[in-house]
Amino acid sequence: MSSNNPWHVRASRHFPALCAASLALLLPIRSVAAPAPAYWFAGTNLIFTKAQTHGGELAVALDDPSLARFLIKLNATVAYDPGSRLVIVTSGDRRVVTFTLGDTRFENGPLLERAPFAPYAVGATAYIPFVTLAKALYVVPVKDGATTVLQPQIGGLDVRTRDRVTTVTLSSAVPIRFKRTSPGGSERLTLVFSGVASTLETKRSIGGSAELRGVSIQSGGTARNPTTTMTFDATPQTMHVLANSDTPNVIAVAFAKSGVGLSGVPIPDAGDAASVIAAAPRPSSSAPSTESSAGPSDEYAPVGSEVPAEAAIPPPPLGSPVVVTSLDLLPADAALNVRVGVSGPVRYEWHRLTDNRWYVDLKNAMLGIPARDEQPPGSAATGLRVRQLAGDQNPTVRIAFTLVSPRQVNVVASDNGFTIAIGGLDDLEPQRVGTGRVAGGMLIASAPLANPGDLWSTPAAMLHPIVPTNPKLIVIDPGHGGSDAGAAHNGLTEKALNLDISKRLRAILVARGWQVEMTRYTDTDVFAANGSAHDELQARCDIANNAGARMFVSVHINSYTDAALNGTTTYFYKDSDRALADAVHRRLASVGTADKGVRKEEFYVIHHTTMPATLIETAFLSNASDASLLKLPAFLQRVAVAIADGLGDYASRNPVNATSTSDGS
Amino acid sequence: MKVLRAVVVLAVLVVAAYLAYRYLVQPPGRSADTITVYYCKTDGVTLVAWKVSRDPRMDPNKVAFYATAQALAGPPVSVEAIRFPAGTIVKHVDLSGSTATVDLGGTISRSAGGSFAESGEFRGLIWTLTALPGITAVQIKVDGAKVATLPGGHLELEQPLARSSF
C-alpha cells in the first residue's frame, strides 16, 4: 500500500480501525426517532421535530421547520434533488457544501471532508448530519452550562493585493454587523463584530502588501453573545473604504495609499454589510419619482403631458377582404414551398410554436378555395391545415404546418401572392413571431420563381421582402411602468426615468418629421397590471409589429449590486440590427458616462419585434455618479438627443427601399 | 464443525472488511474529476473559467446538478464576479438529448435585476453547463415552469439558451 497519497497513508495506518468500522457497517444500522437535543441559536431554542439520532449524532430532516429557520438566519439555502441523491447547501458567503446520500464524504467548497454518518433518505425526506452541516456553515456548538449554543463564527479571511489595492474579505456565518472603534482617518482600523466569534488565527501577517502589515483578531463576549475584534495595521498614508459585496455575510475592506483610486464607501462608525450592498431593485412607493418632476428646463421644450395616449396612430382602416385564390404545394428534396395566390395586398402575421407547429394568419382575407387538412408531400412537414378563422368582422385565413423539426421558414413574395418556404435545415435560433405585408401580383424577385428550390439559393437580402407599412414611424418603448417599477436606487425609479427620456426623444423625433408612437405614455402597464412578463413584453412588441414601424427603440436604465459599475450599453439581438445599435451607440457614447459598448443579447423586445430594434441601457441607477447625472434634466435631454441623432444616422444610411426591415422568417 | 463454521464466517468478514476498506479509501479528487465552472467578470463581457473537483462516481445528471449549483454560487466571494441573487437555488436538473433543463427557485423567482446582471449570470451558467460533455443548450425553468423572462423582463428564457445566445 505504498503511496504518496496522504489518503492512502492515513488509511493504511488506521487499517485495523477501518476494519472494525467496516464490520460495524455490516451490522444493521439503527436510526432512532428520539427527542432531539435542543440548541440555542440567535435568541431562541431550536427544537427539531423531524430528527433522528444516528449513532449518537443528530440527523435532521431537510423539511424540518427549525432547520429552515436556522438556514434562513444564516442566509443559506438548501437544494435536494432526490433523483441525483445530492443535497447541496449554499452558505450565506456563497460556498457550496455538497452531501451525497449514502456517502459519509462531503465536499465543503474545495475541501473533501467526512461526516460521522452518511446522509440518508426516508421516503421522500433526506436526513443530514446537523452538526456537520452547522460547522461547514461556520456555526460551532459551544457548551454554555447545560445548554449547547450554536455560535456563529467569522470563518473566512481572504487577503488579495491587486493594482496597489489590498482587499481583506471577511466571511461570516451570519449577516455581519460591526462598529468601528478606531478614529476615522487613522491608519489603524479596528472593527468590532457583534454576534460572531472567530476561529481564525489570532495574528496574521500580510506579505506582499504595501498597504497592510497585518491583522490581529481577538474573540470576546459570551457564548451566547460573542464579539470579535479585528485590528488592521495599515502602513502610513493608507486610506481604507468598505468595498462592495453582494451578500450581507461578507464584508470587504479595501486599503490603498492616498492618490490611488478606491472604489467603495467610507467606513461608518457602525453598520452592517447589508448597508453597503446596493439593494436589489425594489419598487418603492416612497421613493421620489422623477416622473412628476420632469419639468421643463431651459434646454428643451417641455414634453410633460402634451402627448396623450390617444395620439397613438390608429391601425389603417380595413378595406374589402382579399381572397386566397390558390395554394400549391411544391416539394423540393427535404424542403417544401407552398405558393399562395391572393387577390390583392394582404397583411400577415406568423407564429412558431414550441412544438414545431408554424402558422400564418392572413388578415382581412377570405378563403376562396376549399379548406384543407392533409399531409403534404416531402419530408419537411407532416401536416397542413388551411381554414377560414373568423367571420365578416375580422376575416382571417390561417395556413398551419406541423413541421418535422424546427425547420427554417421564410415568407417571400412571389407571383400573384407569396410563397411559404420551408427549408431542409433546422433553424438553430428560430424566431417565434413575425409580421409583414405582401402585395398580390407584385414580385420581389426579378423573375418568377419557376424552380422552388431556388428559394434556398436566393441571396439572403432577397428573402426580406417585408417593408414597413409606415416607413415614417418609430416606436419608442419606455421600459417597465405601472406595476413594474424596474430598478430603484438613489431615490430614482427606472420606470420614471425611462418615460422621461422617451418623452423627450419623442418630442425631438416629431420635430424632425418622424411619426412616433410610444408603448406607454404614462406610468402604466402596457398589457395589464401585474400581468406576466411574457404578456407585458409581447404587448410592446405587438404595438410596433402591428403598426409596421420603421424602427423600434426600448429605453432602459441599468442597475447592479456592485455600485461601482457605470456606463451606457446598447443592445441588439438580430444580427441585421447591429447597424442600428452601432449608429445609436456612436452618439450615446459621449453623453457623459462610461462607454460599455454594443452587445448582442436575447432580450425579449428586441427579439420579437420584426423591424430593426435596439435596447438602450442609458446608465446605472445603482452608481452614485450615474445617478447624479440621471437627476439632471440636461443629461436626460442629452441622452434623448443622442438617441434621436443615432436613429437619424441609421435611417439616412439605410433608406427603406434598401433595408431589410424584417427577418422574414 | 464449529471450527470450520468459524473459519468461514471469519473469511467472509475479512473479505467484507477489505471491500469496505477499498470503498472507504477510494482516493478522491483525481485530476480528471473536475468540472469547469464559468463566471462573468464585472465588465459584463469577460468569462473566466475555474475548476472544481467532483466525486468521480457522479452520473451525468448529478454532474449537471452540481455544476449548476457551483455556477449559482459563483467563485469565492473575494473574486469580483456577476452573481445570481443570493438565495437562488437549483431545484432540479434534467438531461434530455443535448439539452439540460435547469429548474431554478428561491430568490430568482422574485428577482427584478437589471439587464446587465441577467446577462452575466446566465452567460456563466450556460457556459458552465455547455462545457459538460453532450450538452449544447440549456432550458431554464423557474419553480418548475417555463418563463418568458425573469420579473425584471429582459433576457428571454422561454427557449433553450446556447453559447450562441450571448
mmCIF file of N, CA and C in Angstrom, chain A residues 501-563:
data_model
loop_
_atom_site.group_PDB
_atom_site.id
_atom_site.type_symbol
_atom_site.label_atom_id
_atom_site.label_comp_id
_atom_site.label_asym_id
_atom_site.label_seq_id
_atom_site.Cartn_x
_atom_site.Cartn_y
_atom_site.Cartn_z
ATOM 1 N N ILE A 501 -37.115 60.120 -20.494
ATOM 2 C CA ILE A 501 -36.236 60.159 -21.679
ATOM 3 C C ILE A 501 -37.057 59.901 -22.948
ATOM 4 N N SER A 502 -37.986 58.967 -22.870
ATOM 5 C CA SER A 502 -38.776 58.620 -24.059
ATOM 6 C C SER A 502 -39.621 59.796 -24.529
ATOM 7 N N LYS A 503 -40.185 60.532 -23.584
ATOM 8 C CA LYS A 503 -40.990 61.695 -23.973
ATOM 9 C C LYS A 503 -40.125 62.758 -24.637
ATOM 10 N N ARG A 504 -38.931 62.946 -24.094
ATOM 11 C CA ARG A 504 -38.017 63.908 -24.713
ATOM 12 C C ARG A 504 -37.634 63.444 -26.119
ATOM 13 N N LEU A 505 -37.353 62.139 -26.224
ATOM 14 C CA LEU A 505 -36.973 61.583 -27.525
ATOM 15 C C LEU A 505 -38.107 61.741 -28.525
ATOM 16 N N ARG A 506 -39.321 61.501 -28.056
ATOM 17 C CA ARG A 506 -40.470 61.625 -28.948
ATOM 18 C C ARG A 506 -40.589 63.056 -29.478
ATOM 19 N N ALA A 507 -40.433 64.006 -28.553
ATOM 20 C CA ALA A 507 -40.570 65.411 -28.966
ATOM 21 C C ALA A 507 -39.529 65.781 -30.025
ATOM 22 N N ILE A 508 -38.308 65.283 -29.828
ATOM 23 C CA ILE A 508 -37.227 65.602 -30.781
ATOM 24 C C ILE A 508 -37.525 64.966 -32.138
ATOM 25 N N LEU A 509 -37.940 63.697 -32.113
ATOM 26 C CA LEU A 509 -38.183 62.987 -33.377
ATOM 27 C C LEU A 509 -39.358 63.609 -34.134
ATOM 28 N N VAL A 510 -40.404 63.984 -33.396
ATOM 29 C CA VAL A 510 -41.558 64.605 -34.051
ATOM 30 C C VAL A 510 -41.127 65.919 -34.702
ATOM 31 N N ALA A 511 -40.294 66.664 -33.977
ATOM 32 C CA ALA A 511 -39.808 67.923 -34.538
ATOM 33 C C ALA A 511 -38.991 67.701 -35.799
ATOM 34 N N ARG A 512 -38.399 66.529 -35.916
ATOM 35 C CA ARG A 512 -37.578 66.230 -37.091
ATOM 36 C C ARG A 512 -38.383 65.534 -38.192
ATOM 37 N N GLY A 513 -39.688 65.443 -37.998
ATOM 38 C CA GLY A 513 -40.541 64.959 -39.069
ATOM 39 C C GLY A 513 -40.942 63.493 -38.986
ATOM 40 N N TRP A 514 -40.569 62.827 -37.898
ATOM 41 C CA TRP A 514 -40.968 61.430 -37.759
ATOM 42 C C TRP A 514 -42.362 61.334 -37.142
ATOM 43 N N GLN A 515 -43.044 60.253 -37.461
ATOM 44 C CA GLN A 515 -44.222 59.886 -36.671
ATOM 45 C C GLN A 515 -43.716 58.988 -35.552
ATOM 46 N N VAL A 516 -44.224 59.215 -34.370
ATOM 47 C CA VAL A 516 -43.713 58.459 -33.226
ATOM 48 C C VAL A 516 -44.863 57.894 -32.415
ATOM 49 N N GLU A 517 -44.755 56.636 -32.114
ATOM 50 C CA GLU A 517 -45.717 56.014 -31.208
ATOM 51 C C GLU A 517 -44.934 55.482 -30.027
ATOM 52 N N MET A 518 -45.536 55.581 -28.848
ATOM 53 C CA MET A 518 -44.885 55.030 -27.658
ATOM 54 C C MET A 518 -45.722 53.877 -27.122
ATOM 55 N N THR A 519 -45.041 52.902 -26.535
ATOM 56 C CA THR A 519 -45.790 51.760 -25.999
ATOM 57 C C THR A 519 -46.565 52.148 -24.750
ATOM 58 N N ARG A 520 -46.102 53.187 -24.072
ATOM 59 C CA ARG A 520 -46.881 53.757 -22.976
ATOM 60 C C ARG A 520 -46.553 55.241 -22.894
ATOM 61 N N TYR A 521 -47.554 56.009 -22.470
ATOM 62 C CA TYR A 521 -47.381 57.447 -22.378
ATOM 63 C C TYR A 521 -47.429 57.922 -20.925
ATOM 64 N N THR A 522 -47.841 57.027 -20.059
ATOM 65 C CA THR A 522 -47.940 57.371 -18.641
ATOM 66 C C THR A 522 -47.342 56.227 -17.834
ATOM 67 N N ASP A 523 -47.417 56.369 -16.524
ATOM 68 C CA ASP A 523 -46.900 55.314 -15.646
ATOM 69 C C ASP A 523 -47.928 54.179 -15.586
ATOM 70 N N THR A 524 -47.889 53.308 -16.569
ATOM 71 C CA THR A 524 -48.906 52.263 -16.652
ATOM 72 C C THR A 524 -48.310 50.989 -17.230
ATOM 73 N N ASP A 525 -48.969 49.866 -16.954
ATOM 74 C CA ASP A 525 -48.609 48.624 -17.629
ATOM 75 C C ASP A 525 -49.160 48.685 -19.054
ATOM 76 N N VAL A 526 -48.478 48.036 -19.963
ATOM 77 C CA VAL A 526 -48.956 48.047 -21.349
ATOM 78 C C VAL A 526 -50.016 46.970 -21.558
ATOM 79 N N PHE A 527 -49.803 45.792 -20.959
ATOM 80 C CA PHE A 527 -50.782 44.711 -21.113
ATOM 81 C C PHE A 527 -51.838 44.804 -20.008
ATOM 82 N N ALA A 528 -51.434 44.586 -18.800
ATOM 83 C CA ALA A 528 -52.348 44.679 -17.661
ATOM 84 C C ALA A 528 -51.510 44.713 -16.401
ATOM 85 N N ALA A 529 -52.047 45.331 -15.356
ATOM 86 C CA ALA A 529 -51.315 45.400 -14.095
ATOM 87 C C ALA A 529 -51.006 43.996 -13.606
ATOM 88 N N ASN A 530 -49.790 43.787 -13.204
ATOM 89 C CA ASN A 530 -49.332 42.508 -12.658
ATOM 90 C C ASN A 530 -49.520 41.339 -13.627
ATOM 91 N N GLY A 531 -49.553 41.637 -14.908
ATOM 92 C CA GLY A 531 -49.616 40.568 -15.900
ATOM 93 C C GLY A 531 -48.275 39.852 -15.982
ATOM 94 N N SER A 532 -48.250 38.774 -16.760
ATOM 95 C CA SER A 532 -46.997 38.032 -16.875
ATOM 96 C C SER A 532 -46.000 38.847 -17.695
ATOM 97 N N ALA A 533 -44.727 38.549 -17.471
ATOM 98 C CA ALA A 533 -43.692 39.254 -18.231
ATOM 99 C C ALA A 533 -43.878 39.009 -19.717
ATOM 100 N N HIS A 534 -44.276 37.794 -20.058
ATOM 101 C CA HIS A 534 -44.472 37.467 -21.475
ATOM 102 C C HIS A 534 -45.551 38.354 -22.090
ATOM 103 N N ASP A 535 -46.700 38.430 -21.417
ATOM 104 C CA ASP A 535 -47.797 39.237 -21.958
ATOM 105 C C ASP A 535 -47.401 40.710 -22.061
ATOM 106 N N GLU A 536 -46.726 41.179 -21.021
ATOM 107 C CA GLU A 536 -46.346 42.584 -20.987
ATOM 108 C C GLU A 536 -45.373 42.916 -22.119
ATOM 109 N N LEU A 537 -44.380 42.076 -22.295
ATOM 110 C CA LEU A 537 -43.364 42.375 -23.304
ATOM 111 C C LEU A 537 -43.903 42.150 -24.710
ATOM 112 N N GLN A 538 -44.721 41.093 -24.865
ATOM 113 C CA GLN A 538 -45.278 40.832 -26.191
ATOM 114 C C GLN A 538 -46.215 41.967 -26.604
ATOM 115 N N ALA A 539 -46.917 42.524 -25.614
ATOM 116 C CA ALA A 539 -47.818 43.645 -25.937
ATOM 117 C C ALA A 539 -47.019 44.813 -26.507
ATOM 118 N N ARG A 540 -45.835 45.032 -25.991
ATOM 119 C CA ARG A 540 -44.990 46.122 -26.510
ATOM 120 C C ARG A 540 -44.526 45.816 -27.934
ATOM 121 N N CYS A 541 -44.163 44.535 -28.141
ATOM 122 C CA CYS A 541 -43.749 44.139 -29.499
ATOM 123 C C CYS A 541 -44.924 44.278 -30.470
ATOM 124 N N ASP A 542 -46.096 43.870 -29.996
ATOM 125 C CA ASP A 542 -47.275 43.899 -30.873
ATOM 126 C C ASP A 542 -47.561 45.311 -31.377
ATOM 127 N N ILE A 543 -47.371 46.287 -30.489
ATOM 128 C CA ILE A 543 -47.646 47.669 -30.896
ATOM 129 C C ILE A 543 -46.772 48.039 -32.090
ATOM 130 N N ALA A 544 -45.500 47.692 -31.997
ATOM 131 C CA ALA A 544 -44.583 48.036 -33.093
ATOM 132 C C ALA A 544 -44.845 47.167 -34.317
ATOM 133 N N ASN A 545 -45.056 45.875 -34.092
ATOM 134 C CA ASN A 545 -45.256 44.969 -35.231
ATOM 135 C C ASN A 545 -46.537 45.311 -35.988
ATOM 136 N N ASN A 546 -47.604 45.529 -35.234
ATOM 137 C CA ASN A 546 -48.883 45.787 -35.888
ATOM 138 C C ASN A 546 -48.909 47.143 -36.597
ATOM 139 N N ALA A 547 -48.096 48.059 -36.088
ATOM 140 C CA ALA A 547 -48.070 49.380 -36.724
ATOM 141 C C ALA A 547 -47.148 49.408 -37.932
ATOM 142 N N GLY A 548 -46.392 48.345 -38.154
ATOM 143 C CA GLY A 548 -45.469 48.305 -39.285
ATOM 144 C C GLY A 548 -44.398 49.375 -39.173
ATOM 145 N N ALA A 549 -43.846 49.521 -37.954
ATOM 146 C CA ALA A 549 -42.921 50.626 -37.707
ATOM 147 C C ALA A 549 -41.613 50.439 -38.464
ATOM 148 N N ARG A 550 -40.935 51.552 -38.656
ATOM 149 C CA ARG A 550 -39.650 51.568 -39.342
ATOM 150 C C ARG A 550 -38.528 51.140 -38.399
ATOM 151 N N MET A 551 -38.597 51.600 -37.135
ATOM 152 C CA MET A 551 -37.582 51.273 -36.127
ATOM 153 C C MET A 551 -38.250 51.162 -34.758
ATOM 154 N N PHE A 552 -37.571 50.444 -33.872
ATOM 155 C CA PHE A 552 -38.064 50.256 -32.506
ATOM 156 C C PHE A 552 -36.897 50.521 -31.558
ATOM 157 N N VAL A 553 -37.151 51.345 -30.552
ATOM 158 C CA VAL A 553 -36.092 51.603 -29.577
ATOM 159 C C VAL A 553 -36.677 51.497 -28.169
ATOM 160 N N SER A 554 -36.059 50.642 -27.370
ATOM 161 C CA SER A 554 -36.529 50.424 -25.999
ATOM 162 C C SER A 554 -35.559 51.117 -25.047
ATOM 163 N N VAL A 555 -36.086 51.958 -24.166
ATOM 164 C CA VAL A 555 -35.259 52.800 -23.303
ATOM 165 C C VAL A 555 -35.279 52.253 -21.878
ATOM 166 N N HIS A 556 -34.117 51.965 -21.353
ATOM 167 C CA HIS A 556 -33.986 51.422 -20.002
ATOM 168 C C HIS A 556 -32.851 52.115 -19.249
ATOM 169 N N ILE A 557 -32.828 51.878 -17.942
ATOM 170 C CA ILE A 557 -31.706 52.277 -17.097
ATOM 171 C C ILE A 557 -31.209 51.014 -16.409
ATOM 172 N N ASN A 558 -29.917 50.828 -16.355
ATOM 173 C CA ASN A 558 -29.345 49.609 -15.789
ATOM 174 C C ASN A 558 -29.207 49.710 -14.274
ATOM 175 N N SER A 559 -28.938 48.576 -13.658
ATOM 176 C CA SER A 559 -28.615 48.571 -12.228
ATOM 177 C C SER A 559 -27.862 47.291 -11.925
ATOM 178 N N TYR A 560 -27.107 47.330 -10.852
ATOM 179 C CA TYR A 560 -26.375 46.134 -10.445
ATOM 180 C C TYR A 560 -26.021 46.260 -8.978
ATOM 181 N N THR A 561 -25.751 45.100 -8.366
ATOM 182 C CA THR A 561 -25.436 45.109 -6.934
ATOM 183 C C THR A 561 -24.100 45.796 -6.646
ATOM 184 N N ASP A 562 -23.201 45.773 -7.599
ATOM 185 C CA ASP A 562 -21.914 46.451 -7.408
ATOM 186 C C ASP A 562 -22.076 47.909 -7.826
ATOM 187 N N ALA A 563 -22.097 48.773 -6.819
ATOM 188 C CA ALA A 563 -22.373 50.183 -7.100
ATOM 189 C C ALA A 563 -21.257 50.860 -7.872
#
